[in-house]
Coordinates of C-alpha atoms in Angstrom, one line a residue:
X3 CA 30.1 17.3 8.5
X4 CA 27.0 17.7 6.9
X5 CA 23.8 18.4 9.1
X6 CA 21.9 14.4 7.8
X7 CA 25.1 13.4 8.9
X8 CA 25.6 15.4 12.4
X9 CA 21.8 13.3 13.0
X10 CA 22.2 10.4 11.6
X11 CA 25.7 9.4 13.5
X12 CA 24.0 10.1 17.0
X13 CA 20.8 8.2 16.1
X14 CA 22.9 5.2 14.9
X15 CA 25.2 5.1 17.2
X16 CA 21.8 5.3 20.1
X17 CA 20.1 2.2 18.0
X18 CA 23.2 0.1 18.1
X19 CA 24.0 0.2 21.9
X20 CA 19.8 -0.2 22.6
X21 CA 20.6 -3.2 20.4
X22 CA 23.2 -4.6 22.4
X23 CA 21.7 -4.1 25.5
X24 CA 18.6 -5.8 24.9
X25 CA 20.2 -8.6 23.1
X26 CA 21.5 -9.2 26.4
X27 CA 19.0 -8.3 28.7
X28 CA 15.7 -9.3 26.5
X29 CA 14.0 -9.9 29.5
X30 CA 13.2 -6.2 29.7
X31 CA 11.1 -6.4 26.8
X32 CA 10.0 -9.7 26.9
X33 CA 8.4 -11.9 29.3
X34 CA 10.6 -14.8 30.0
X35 CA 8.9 -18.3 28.8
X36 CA 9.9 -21.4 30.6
X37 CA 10.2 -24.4 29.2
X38 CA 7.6 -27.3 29.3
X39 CA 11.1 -29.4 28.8
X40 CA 14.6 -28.5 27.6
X41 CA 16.2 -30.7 24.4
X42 CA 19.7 -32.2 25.7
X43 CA 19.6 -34.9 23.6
X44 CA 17.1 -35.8 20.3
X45 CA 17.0 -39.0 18.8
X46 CA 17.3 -38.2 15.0
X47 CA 14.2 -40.7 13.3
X48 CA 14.2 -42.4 16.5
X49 CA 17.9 -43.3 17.0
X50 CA 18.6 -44.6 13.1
X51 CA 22.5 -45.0 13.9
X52 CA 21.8 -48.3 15.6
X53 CA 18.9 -49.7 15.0
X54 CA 17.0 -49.4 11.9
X55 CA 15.3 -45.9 11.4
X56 CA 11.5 -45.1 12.6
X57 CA 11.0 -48.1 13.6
X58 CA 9.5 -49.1 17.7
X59 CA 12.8 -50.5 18.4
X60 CA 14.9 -48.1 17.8
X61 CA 12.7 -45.6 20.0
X62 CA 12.9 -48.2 22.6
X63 CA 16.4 -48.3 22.3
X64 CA 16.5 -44.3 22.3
X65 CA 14.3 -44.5 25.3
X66 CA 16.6 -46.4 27.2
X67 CA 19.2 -44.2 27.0
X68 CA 17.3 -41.6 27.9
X69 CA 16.3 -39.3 25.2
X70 CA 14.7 -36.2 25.8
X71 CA 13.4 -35.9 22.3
X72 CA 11.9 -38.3 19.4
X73 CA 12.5 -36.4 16.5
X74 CA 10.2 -37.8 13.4
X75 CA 8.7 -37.5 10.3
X76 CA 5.1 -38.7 8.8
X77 CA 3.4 -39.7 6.0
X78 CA 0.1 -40.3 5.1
X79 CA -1.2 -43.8 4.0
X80 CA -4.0 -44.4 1.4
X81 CA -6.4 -45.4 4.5
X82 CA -5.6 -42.3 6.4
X83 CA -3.2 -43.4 9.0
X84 CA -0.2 -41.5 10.1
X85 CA 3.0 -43.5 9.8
X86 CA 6.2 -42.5 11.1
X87 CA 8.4 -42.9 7.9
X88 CA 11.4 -40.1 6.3
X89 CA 10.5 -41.0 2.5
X90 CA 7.2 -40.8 0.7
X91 CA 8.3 -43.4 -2.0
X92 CA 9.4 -46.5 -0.3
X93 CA 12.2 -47.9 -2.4
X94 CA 15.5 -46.7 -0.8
X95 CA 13.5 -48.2 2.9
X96 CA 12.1 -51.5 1.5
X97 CA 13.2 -51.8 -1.9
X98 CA 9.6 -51.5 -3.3
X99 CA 8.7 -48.6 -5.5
X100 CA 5.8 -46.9 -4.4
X101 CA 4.4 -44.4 -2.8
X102 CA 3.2 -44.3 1.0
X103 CA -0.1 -42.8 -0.1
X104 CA -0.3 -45.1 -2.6
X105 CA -0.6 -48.3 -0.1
X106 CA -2.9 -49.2 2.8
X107 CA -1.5 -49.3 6.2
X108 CA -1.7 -53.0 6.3
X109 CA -0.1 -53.5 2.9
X110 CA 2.9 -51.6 3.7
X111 CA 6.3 -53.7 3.2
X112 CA 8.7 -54.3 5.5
X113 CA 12.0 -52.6 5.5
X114 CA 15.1 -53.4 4.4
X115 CA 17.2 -56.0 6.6
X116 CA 20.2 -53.1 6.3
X117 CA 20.1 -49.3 6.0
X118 CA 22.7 -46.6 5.3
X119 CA 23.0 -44.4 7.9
X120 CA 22.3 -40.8 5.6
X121 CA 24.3 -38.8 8.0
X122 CA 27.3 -41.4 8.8
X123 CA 27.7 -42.3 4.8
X124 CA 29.1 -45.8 4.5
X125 CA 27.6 -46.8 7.7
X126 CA 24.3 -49.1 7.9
X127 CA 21.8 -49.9 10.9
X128 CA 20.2 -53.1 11.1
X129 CA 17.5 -54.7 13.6
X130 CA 15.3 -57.4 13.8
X131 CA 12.4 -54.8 14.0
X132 CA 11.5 -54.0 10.5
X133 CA 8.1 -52.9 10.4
X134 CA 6.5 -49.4 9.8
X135 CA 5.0 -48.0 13.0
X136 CA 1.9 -45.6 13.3
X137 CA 2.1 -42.1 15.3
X138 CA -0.3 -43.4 17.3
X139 CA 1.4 -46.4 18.6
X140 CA 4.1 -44.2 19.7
X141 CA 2.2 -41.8 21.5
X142 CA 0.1 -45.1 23.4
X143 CA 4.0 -46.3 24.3
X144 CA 5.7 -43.1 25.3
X145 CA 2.6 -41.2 25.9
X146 CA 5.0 -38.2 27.9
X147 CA 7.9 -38.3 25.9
X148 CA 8.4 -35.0 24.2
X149 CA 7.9 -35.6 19.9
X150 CA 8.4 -33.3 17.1
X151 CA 7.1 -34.3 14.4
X152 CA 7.7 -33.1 11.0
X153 CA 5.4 -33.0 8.0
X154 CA 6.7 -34.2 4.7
X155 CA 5.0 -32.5 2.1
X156 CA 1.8 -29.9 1.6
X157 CA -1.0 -32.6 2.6
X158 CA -3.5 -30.9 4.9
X159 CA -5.2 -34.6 5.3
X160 CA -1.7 -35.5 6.9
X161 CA -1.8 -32.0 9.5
X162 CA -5.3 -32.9 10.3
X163 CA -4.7 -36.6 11.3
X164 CA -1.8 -35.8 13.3
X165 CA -3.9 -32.9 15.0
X166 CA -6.6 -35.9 15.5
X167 CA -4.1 -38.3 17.0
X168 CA -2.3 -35.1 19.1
X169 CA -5.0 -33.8 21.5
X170 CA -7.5 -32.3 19.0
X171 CA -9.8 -35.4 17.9
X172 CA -11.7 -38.8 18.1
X173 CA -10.2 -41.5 20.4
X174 CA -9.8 -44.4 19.0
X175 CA -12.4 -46.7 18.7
X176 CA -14.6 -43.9 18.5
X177 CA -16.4 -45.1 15.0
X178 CA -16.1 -41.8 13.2
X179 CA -13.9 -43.0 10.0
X180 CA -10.6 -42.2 10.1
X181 CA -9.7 -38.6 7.8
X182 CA -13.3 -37.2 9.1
X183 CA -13.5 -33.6 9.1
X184 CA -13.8 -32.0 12.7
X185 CA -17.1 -30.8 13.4
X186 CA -19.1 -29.7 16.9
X187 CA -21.1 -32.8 16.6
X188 CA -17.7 -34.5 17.8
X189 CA -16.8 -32.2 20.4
X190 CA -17.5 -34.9 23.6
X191 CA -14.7 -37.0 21.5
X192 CA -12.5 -34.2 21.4
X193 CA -12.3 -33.7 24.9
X194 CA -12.0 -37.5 25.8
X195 CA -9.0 -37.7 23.1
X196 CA -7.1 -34.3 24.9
X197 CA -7.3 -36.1 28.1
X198 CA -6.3 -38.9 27.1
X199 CA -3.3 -38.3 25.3
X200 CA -2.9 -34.6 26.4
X201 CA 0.2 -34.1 24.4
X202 CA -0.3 -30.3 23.4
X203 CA 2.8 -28.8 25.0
X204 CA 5.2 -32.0 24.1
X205 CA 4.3 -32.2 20.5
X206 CA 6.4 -30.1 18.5
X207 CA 5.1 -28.9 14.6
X208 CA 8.5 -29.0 12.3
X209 CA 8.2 -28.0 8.4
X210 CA 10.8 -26.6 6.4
X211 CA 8.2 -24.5 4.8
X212 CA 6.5 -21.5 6.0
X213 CA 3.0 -22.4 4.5
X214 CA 3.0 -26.0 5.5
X215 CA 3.6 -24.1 8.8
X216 CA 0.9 -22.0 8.7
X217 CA -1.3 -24.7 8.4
X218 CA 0.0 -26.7 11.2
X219 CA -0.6 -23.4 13.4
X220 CA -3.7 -23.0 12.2
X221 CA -5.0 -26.1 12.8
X222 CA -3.6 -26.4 16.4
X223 CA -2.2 -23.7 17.9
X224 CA -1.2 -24.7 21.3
X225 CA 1.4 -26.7 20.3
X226 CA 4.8 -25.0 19.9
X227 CA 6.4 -24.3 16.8
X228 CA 9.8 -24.8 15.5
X229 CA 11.6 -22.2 12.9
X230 CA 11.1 -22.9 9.2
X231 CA 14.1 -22.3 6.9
X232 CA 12.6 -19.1 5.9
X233 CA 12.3 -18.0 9.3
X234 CA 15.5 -19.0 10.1
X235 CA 17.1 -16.8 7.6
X236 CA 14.8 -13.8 9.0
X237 CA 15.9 -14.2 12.7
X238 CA 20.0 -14.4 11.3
X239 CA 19.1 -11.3 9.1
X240 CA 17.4 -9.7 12.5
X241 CA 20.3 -10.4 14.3
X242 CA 22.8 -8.9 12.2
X243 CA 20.7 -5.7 11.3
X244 CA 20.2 -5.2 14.9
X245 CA 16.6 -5.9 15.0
X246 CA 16.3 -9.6 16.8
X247 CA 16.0 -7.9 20.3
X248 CA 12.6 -5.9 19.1
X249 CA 10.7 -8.5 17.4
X250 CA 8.5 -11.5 18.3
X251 CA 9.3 -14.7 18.1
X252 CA 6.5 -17.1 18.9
X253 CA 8.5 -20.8 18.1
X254 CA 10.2 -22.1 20.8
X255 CA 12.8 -24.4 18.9
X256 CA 15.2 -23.5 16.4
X257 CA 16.8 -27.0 14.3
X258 CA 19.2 -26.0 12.7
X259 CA 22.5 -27.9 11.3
X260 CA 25.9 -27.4 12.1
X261 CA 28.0 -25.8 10.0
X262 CA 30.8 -28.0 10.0
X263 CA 29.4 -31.0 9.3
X264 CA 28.9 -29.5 5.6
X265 CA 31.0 -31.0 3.0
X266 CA 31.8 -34.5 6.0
X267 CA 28.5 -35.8 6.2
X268 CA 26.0 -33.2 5.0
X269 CA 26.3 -32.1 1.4
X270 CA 23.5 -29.6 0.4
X271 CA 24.8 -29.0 -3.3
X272 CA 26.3 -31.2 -5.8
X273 CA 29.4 -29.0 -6.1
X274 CA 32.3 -29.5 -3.8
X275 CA 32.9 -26.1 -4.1
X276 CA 29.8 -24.8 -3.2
X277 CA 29.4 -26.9 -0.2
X278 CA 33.1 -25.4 1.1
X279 CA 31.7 -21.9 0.7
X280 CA 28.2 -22.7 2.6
X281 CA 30.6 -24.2 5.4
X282 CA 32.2 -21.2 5.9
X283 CA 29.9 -19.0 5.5
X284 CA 27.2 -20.9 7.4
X285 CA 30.0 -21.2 10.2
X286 CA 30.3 -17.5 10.3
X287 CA 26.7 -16.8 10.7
X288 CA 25.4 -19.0 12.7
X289 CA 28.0 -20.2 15.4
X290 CA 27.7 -16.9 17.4
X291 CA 27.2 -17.3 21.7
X292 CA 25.5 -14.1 21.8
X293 CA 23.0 -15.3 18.5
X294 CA 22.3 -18.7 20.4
X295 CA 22.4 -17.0 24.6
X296 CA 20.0 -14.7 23.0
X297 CA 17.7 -17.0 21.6
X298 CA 17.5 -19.2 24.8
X299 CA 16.4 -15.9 27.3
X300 CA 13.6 -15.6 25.0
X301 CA 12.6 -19.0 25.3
X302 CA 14.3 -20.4 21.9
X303 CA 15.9 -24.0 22.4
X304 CA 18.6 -24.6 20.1
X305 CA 19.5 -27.8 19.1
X306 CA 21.6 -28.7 16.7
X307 CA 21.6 -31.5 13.6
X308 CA 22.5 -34.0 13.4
X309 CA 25.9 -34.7 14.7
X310 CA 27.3 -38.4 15.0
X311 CA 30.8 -37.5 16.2
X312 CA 32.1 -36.4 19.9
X313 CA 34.2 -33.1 17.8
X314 CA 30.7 -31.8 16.9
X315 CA 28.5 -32.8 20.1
X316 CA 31.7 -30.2 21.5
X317 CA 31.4 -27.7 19.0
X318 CA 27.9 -27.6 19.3
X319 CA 27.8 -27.2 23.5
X320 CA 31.1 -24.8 22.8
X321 CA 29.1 -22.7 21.4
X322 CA 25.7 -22.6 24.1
X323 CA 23.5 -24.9 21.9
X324 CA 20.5 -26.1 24.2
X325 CA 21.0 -29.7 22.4
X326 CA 22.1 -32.2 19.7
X327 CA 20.3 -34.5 17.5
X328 CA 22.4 -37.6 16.7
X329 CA 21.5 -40.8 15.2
X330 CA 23.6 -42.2 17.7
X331 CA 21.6 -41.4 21.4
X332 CA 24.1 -44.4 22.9
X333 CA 26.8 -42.0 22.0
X334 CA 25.1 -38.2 22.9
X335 CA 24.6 -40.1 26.4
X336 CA 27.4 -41.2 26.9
X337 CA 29.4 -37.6 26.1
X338 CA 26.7 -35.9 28.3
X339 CA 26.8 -38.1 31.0
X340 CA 30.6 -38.1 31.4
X341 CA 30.3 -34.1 31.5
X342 CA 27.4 -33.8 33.9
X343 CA 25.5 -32.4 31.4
X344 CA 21.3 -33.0 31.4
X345 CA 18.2 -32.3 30.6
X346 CA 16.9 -29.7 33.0
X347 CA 13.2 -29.0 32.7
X348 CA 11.6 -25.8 34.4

């Protein structure tokens, strides 16, 4: 044996079971963070399975069956109000090509009478709801109802409205015109806006990319974070070199999609092929109990999109996910209910 080797083996053998152990005991190096609330089930754009999607009456409905989590996204209209709505152009939603930013708030159309369900293909939602509905009027109806809400695009008007309407701005009313830069002179309003909505901690930041992220941290950082595909890729990376257990993680929920609904109802490439191989693959990586129970003693929610069949709300629990995010919350309560399973918040 040659003497690198007579040090190395030692040394690597000593990293990998101080690896082990404090993937299982994190604790030790980390101070435990509790939860503000735990995810058992999120309503994917407001529950868009049964009643049409974003819309105030399929968050009631969501609501009703007791969802722990609205999940949305926004968009920015031309007179700088935030509106809950997937797309940026409006056709596939209302049959009118254009963009969001394009239109005033009042001028936006209604949506369609029917729409596809994108992760249940060949299923459609309807509802005699069909109007667009402003982040602010959800946070006025469900003003302690835990949101994330994820920003479509790089528009730092958009991050610093929904900072406004989250706890960091005017109240309403306040006569400062809407898309006003923060400055001290506003400070009184600030506060009166933070009390009044005081939706820090329940107000998630989501963004597939890291420098939308950034932004969104920068511009408020006390509410919590969720992993960016980027990131995501760093902590499976981390947990197969052996390093997860040493480094930080500052967000507190980690979205990700379950690998077997890859080539069913999610299909990330145009190539059959391809999308078999990311299944399995993905499957490998990601669906690992010590990965997930890891995540969750260091104060890591994992929930998992977004599944609209009983086979994948079980694969996902199998497996120690915190949650699921369905389009169908009628069904998530339903399977969670008949299993005692709930919401549990520290």
């Amino acid at each position: 044996m040659s003497l690198s080797l007579y040090y190395a083996l030692p040394a690597l053998g000593s990293y990998a079971m101080l690896s082990i152990f404090f993937l299982r005991w994190p604790h030790l190096l980390h101070t435990p963070r509790a939860p503000t609330f735990r995810v058992r089930l999120a309503a994917h754009r407001g529950g868009s399975g049964e009643l049409l999607e974003s819309t105030m009456e399929a968050m009631e409905n969501s609501m009703a069956q007791r969802s722990d989590l609205l999940e949305l996204d926004c968009q920015l209209t031309r007179d700088k109000v935030v509106v809950v709505s997937h797309d940026e152009n409006l056709y596939r939603q209302s049959g009118l090509n254009r963009d969001v930013g394009s239109l005033d708030f009042e001028d936006l159309p209604l949506y369609k009478e029917e729409l596809e369900v994108y992760f249940s293909p060949g299923h459609f939602a309807h509802g005699s709801d069909r109007r667009m509905v402003r982040l602010e009027d959800l946070f006025q109806r469900f003003p302690r109802t835990p949101m994330s809400v994820e920003i479509k695009g790089n528009n730092e008007e958009l991050i610093r409205e929904v900072v406004l309407q989250a706890g960091l701005g005017r109240p309403p009313g306040s006569g400062e015109r809407p898309g006003s830069p923060i400055t001290s002179s506003s400070s009184s309003q600030i506060a009166d806006l933070v009390r009044r909505y005081d939706r820090n901690e329940i107000t998630i930041w989501a963004s597939e990319n890291r420098s939308v992220m950034k932004k969104c941290k920068a511009a408020n950082p006390e509410m919590p974070l969720s992993f960016t595909i980027s990131r995501g890729f760093w902590v499976l990376l981390s947990y197969y070199l052996g390093l997860l257990p040493f480094i930080p993680i500052p967000e507190k929920f980690f979205f990700c999609f379950l690998p077997n609904i890859i080539n069913r109802t999610y299909f990330p490439f145009s190539c059959s092929c391809l999308n078999q191989l990311s299944a399995v693959v993905s499957k490998w990586l990601i669906m690992r109990k010590s990965l997930i129970r890891h995540l969750e003693k260091r104060g890591v929610q994992v929930v998992f999109w977004c599944l609209n069949e009983e086979s994948d709300f079980e694969a996902a629990f199998g497996v120690g996910a915190t949650g699921v995010m369905t389009d169908y919350p009628t069904a998530l309560r339903h399977y969670l209910d008949n299993r005692g399973l709930a919401a549990q918040t520290s």
